[in-house]
Short mmCIF file of C-alpha atoms in Angstrom, two decimals:
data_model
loop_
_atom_site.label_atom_id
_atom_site.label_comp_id
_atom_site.label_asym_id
_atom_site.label_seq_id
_atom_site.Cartn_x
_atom_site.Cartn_y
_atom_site.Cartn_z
CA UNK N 92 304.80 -12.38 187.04
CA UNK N 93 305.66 -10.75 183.72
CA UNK N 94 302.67 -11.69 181.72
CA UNK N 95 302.17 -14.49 182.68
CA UNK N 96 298.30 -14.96 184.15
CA UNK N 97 297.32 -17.45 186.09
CA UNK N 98 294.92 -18.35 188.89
CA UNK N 99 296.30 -17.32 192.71
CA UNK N 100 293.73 -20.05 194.43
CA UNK N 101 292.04 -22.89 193.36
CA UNK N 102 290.18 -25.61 195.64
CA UNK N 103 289.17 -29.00 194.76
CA UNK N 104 287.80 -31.99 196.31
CA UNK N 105 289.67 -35.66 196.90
CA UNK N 106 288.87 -37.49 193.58
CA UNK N 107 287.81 -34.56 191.61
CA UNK N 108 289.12 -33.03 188.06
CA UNK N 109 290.13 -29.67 188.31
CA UNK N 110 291.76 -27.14 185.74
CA UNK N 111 294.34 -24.73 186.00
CA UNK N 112 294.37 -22.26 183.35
CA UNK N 113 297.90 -20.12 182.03
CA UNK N 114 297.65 -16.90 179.41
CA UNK N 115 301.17 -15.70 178.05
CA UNK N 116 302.15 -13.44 175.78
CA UNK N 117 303.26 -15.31 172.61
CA UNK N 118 306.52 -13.35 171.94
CA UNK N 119 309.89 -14.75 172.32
CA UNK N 120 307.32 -18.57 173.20
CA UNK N 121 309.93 -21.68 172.92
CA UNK N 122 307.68 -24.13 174.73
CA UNK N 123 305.16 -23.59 178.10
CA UNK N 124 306.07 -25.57 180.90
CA UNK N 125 304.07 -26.58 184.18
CA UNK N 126 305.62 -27.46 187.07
CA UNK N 127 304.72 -28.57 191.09
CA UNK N 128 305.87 -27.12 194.08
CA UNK N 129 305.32 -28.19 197.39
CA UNK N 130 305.74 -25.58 200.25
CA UNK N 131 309.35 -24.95 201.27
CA UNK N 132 310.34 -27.09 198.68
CA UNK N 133 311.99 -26.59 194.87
CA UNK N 134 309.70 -27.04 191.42
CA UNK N 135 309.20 -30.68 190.02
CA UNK N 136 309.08 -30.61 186.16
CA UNK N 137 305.50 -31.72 185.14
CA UNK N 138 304.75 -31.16 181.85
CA UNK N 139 306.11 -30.00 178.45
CA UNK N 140 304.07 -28.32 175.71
CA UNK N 141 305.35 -26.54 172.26
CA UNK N 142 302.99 -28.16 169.66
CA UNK N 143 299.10 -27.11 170.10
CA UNK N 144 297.97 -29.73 171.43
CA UNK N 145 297.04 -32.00 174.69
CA UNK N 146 299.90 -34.02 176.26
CA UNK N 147 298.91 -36.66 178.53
CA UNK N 148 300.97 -37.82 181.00
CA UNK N 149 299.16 -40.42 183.83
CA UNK N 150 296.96 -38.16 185.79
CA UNK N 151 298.06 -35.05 184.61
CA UNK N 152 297.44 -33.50 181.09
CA UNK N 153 298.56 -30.28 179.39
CA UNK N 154 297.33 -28.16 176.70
CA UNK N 155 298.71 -25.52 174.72
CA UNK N 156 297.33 -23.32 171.86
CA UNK N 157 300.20 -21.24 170.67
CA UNK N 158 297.72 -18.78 168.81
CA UNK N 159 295.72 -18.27 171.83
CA UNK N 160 298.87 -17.85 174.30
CA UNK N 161 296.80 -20.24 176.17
CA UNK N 162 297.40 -23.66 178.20
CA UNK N 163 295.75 -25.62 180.85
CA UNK N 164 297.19 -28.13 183.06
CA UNK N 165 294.57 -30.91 183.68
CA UNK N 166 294.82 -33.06 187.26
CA UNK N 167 292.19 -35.82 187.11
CA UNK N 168 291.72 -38.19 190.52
CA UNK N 169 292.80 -35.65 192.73
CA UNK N 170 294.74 -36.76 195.95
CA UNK N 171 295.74 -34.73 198.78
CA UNK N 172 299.12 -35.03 197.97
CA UNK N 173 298.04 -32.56 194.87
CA UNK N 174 298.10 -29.99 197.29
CA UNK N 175 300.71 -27.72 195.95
CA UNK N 176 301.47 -24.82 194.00
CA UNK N 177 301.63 -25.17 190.32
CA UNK N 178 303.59 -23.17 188.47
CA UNK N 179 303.47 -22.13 184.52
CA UNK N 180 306.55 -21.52 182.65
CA UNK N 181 306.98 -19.91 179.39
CA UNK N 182 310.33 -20.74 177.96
CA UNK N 183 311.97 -18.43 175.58
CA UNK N 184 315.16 -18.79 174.09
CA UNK N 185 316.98 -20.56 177.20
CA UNK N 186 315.24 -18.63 179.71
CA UNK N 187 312.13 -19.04 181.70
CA UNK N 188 309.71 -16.87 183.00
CA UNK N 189 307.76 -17.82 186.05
CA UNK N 190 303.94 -17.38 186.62
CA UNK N 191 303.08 -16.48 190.19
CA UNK N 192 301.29 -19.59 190.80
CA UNK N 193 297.87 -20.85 191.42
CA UNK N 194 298.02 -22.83 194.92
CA UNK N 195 295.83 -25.84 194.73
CA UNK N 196 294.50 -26.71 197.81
CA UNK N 197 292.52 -30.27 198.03
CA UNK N 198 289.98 -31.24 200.68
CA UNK N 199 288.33 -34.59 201.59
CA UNK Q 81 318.87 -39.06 186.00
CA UNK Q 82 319.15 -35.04 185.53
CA UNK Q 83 319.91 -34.63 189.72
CA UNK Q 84 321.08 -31.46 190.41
CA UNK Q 85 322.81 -30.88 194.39
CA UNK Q 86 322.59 -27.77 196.23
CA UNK Q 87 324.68 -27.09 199.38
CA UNK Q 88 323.82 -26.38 202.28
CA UNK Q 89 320.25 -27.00 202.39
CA UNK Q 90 319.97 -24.22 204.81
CA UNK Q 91 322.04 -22.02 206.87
CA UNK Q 92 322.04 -19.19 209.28
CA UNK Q 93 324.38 -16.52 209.40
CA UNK Q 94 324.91 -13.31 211.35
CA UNK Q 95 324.41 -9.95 209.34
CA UNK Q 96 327.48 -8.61 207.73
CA UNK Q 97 328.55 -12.31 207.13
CA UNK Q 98 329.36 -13.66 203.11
CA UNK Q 99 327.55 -17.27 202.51
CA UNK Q 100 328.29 -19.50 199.63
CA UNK Q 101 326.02 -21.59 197.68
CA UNK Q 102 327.26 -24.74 195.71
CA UNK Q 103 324.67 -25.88 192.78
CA UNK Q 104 325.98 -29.26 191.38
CA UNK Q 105 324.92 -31.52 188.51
CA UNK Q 106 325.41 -35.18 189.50
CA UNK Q 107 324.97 -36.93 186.14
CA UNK Q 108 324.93 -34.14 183.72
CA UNK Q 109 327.00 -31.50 182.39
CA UNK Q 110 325.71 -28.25 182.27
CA UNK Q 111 326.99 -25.83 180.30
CA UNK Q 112 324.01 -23.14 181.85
CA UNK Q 113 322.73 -22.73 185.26
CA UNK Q 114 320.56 -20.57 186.71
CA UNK Q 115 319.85 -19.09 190.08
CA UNK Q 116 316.77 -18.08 191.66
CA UNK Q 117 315.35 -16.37 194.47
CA UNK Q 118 312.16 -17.21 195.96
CA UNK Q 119 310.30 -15.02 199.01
CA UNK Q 120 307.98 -16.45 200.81
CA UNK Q 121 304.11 -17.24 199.13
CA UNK Q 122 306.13 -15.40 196.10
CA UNK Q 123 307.18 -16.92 192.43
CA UNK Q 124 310.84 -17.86 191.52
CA UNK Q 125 312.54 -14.84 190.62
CA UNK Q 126 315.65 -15.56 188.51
CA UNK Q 127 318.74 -13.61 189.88
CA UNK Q 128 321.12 -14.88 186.91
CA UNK Q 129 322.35 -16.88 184.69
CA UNK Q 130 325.34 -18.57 185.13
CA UNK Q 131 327.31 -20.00 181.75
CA UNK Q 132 330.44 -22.16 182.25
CA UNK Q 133 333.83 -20.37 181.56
CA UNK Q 134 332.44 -16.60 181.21
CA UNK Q 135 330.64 -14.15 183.47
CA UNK Q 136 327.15 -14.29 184.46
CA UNK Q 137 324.61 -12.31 183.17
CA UNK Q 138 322.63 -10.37 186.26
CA UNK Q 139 318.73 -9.69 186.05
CA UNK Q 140 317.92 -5.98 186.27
CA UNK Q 141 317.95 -5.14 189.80
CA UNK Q 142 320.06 -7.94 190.86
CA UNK Q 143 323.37 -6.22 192.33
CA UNK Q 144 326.50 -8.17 190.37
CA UNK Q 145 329.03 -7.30 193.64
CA UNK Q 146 326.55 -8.45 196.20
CA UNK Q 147 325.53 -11.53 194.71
CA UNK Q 148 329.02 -13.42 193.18
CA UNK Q 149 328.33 -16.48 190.88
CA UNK Q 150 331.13 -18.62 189.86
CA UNK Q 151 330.71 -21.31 186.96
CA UNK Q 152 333.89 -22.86 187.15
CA UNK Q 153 333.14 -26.50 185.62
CA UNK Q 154 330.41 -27.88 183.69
CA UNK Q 155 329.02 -29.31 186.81
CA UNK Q 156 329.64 -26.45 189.42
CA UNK Q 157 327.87 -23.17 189.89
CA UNK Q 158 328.18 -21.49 193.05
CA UNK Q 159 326.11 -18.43 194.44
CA UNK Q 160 328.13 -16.14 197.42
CA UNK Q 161 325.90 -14.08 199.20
CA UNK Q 162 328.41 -10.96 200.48
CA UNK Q 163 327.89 -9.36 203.30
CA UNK Q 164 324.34 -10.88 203.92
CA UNK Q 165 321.89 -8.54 205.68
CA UNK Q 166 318.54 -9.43 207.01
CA UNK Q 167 316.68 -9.12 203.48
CA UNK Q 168 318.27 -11.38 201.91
CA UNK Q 169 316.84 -14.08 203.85
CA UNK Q 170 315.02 -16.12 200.77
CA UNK Q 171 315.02 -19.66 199.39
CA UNK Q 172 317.48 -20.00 196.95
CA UNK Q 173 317.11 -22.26 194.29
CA UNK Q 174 319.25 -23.22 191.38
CA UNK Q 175 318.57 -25.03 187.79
CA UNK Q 176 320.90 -27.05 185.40
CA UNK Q 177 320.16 -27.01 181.69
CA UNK Q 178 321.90 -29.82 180.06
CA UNK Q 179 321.99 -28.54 176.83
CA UNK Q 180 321.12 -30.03 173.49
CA UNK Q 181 317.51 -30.97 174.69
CA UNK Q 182 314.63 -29.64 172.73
CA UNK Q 183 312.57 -28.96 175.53
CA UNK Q 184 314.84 -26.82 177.15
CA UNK Q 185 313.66 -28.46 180.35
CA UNK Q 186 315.54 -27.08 183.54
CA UNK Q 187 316.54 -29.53 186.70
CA UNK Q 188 316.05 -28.07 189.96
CA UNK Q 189 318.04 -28.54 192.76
CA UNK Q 190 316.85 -28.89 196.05
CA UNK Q 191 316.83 -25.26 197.32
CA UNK Q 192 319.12 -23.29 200.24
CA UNK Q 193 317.16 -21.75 202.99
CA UNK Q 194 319.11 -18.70 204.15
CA UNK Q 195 318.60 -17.00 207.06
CA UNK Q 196 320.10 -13.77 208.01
CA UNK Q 197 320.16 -12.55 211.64
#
């Protein structure tokens, strides 16, 4: 959704690393945000970027290169309770914009 | 803390019907809220955003008279849905901004299933 690219599918296996890649367009950028949503539920904050960078965060890492419009969220030891959609968020000036979503599915 | 209420959690109402949506901030005061609609295997669409003490501002598309918001406290938004029809069975979801944070990070609340017959 508005310029925001992102992956619609991704499948992984138990234990595995997998990456889930986010383009934006760098106007009006105030800080990319990922976030995790289980089906029929609302989005769980996961991860704040606005300084190129990776932020590390347990299992879950983020990157962001401002220059690029680029960041990845990073989920390493995947569990089957990963299963979920993961959203990325550009914030700009109060307001977010919502990716469509890449829906991680993980398998045993 | 940063919890942020919604109620009901879902409801069902007959076509024709108006619904009302309370978004709360338990342990925060928000000066901005926002509301969003969600279809099914779709992305959050924001509907509006909701700023204690003045009228909301309305997304293009998003009809102002159909879709009421009321900010009347720092911890209160609430969404009315007026004279629901069939399509605007959605998820509704709202967010709390607390202000003053450098990340700008929103709080969700729970979500409102709405179901129009």
């Amino acid at each position: 959704g508005q310029n925001i690219d992102q992956p619609t599918e991704m499948t992984a296996t138990e234990g595995a690393i997998v990456q889930i890649n986010c383009t934006y367009q760098t106007s009006g950028f105030n800080g990319l945000f990922w976030y995790q949503q289980h089906a029929g539920e609302a989005p769980t904050f996961l991860s704040y970027n606005v300084l190129d960078g990776l932020e590390e965060k347990g299992r879950f890492s983020s990157f962001l290169s401002r220059s690029k419009g680029y960041s990845y969220l990073l989920l390493k030891e995947l569990q089957m309770k990963d299963s979920a959609s993961y959203l990325c968020v550009k914030g700009d000036a109060g307001k977010s914009t919502f990716g469509d979503g890449t829906t991680l599915t993980v398998k045993p | 803390g940063a919890v942020v209420s919604q109620h009901p959690s879902w409801v069902i109402c007959k076509s024709g019907t108006s619904v009302k949506i309370e978004c709360r901030s338990l342990d925060f005061q928000a000066t901005t809220m926002f509301w969003y609609r969600q279809f099914p295997k779709q992305s959050l669409m924001l509907m509006a955003t909701s700023n204690e003490g003045s009228k909301a501002t309305y997304e293009q598309g998003v009809e102002k008279d159909k879709f009421l918001i009321n900010h009347a406290s720092l911890t209160l938004s609430t969404l009315t849905v007026t004279s629901a029809h069939p399509e605007d069975s959605s998820f509704y979801i709202c967010s709390a901004d607390p202000g003053g944070s450098p990340t700008d990070t929103q709080y969700f609340g729970p979500g409102t299933r709405l179901t129009v017959l």
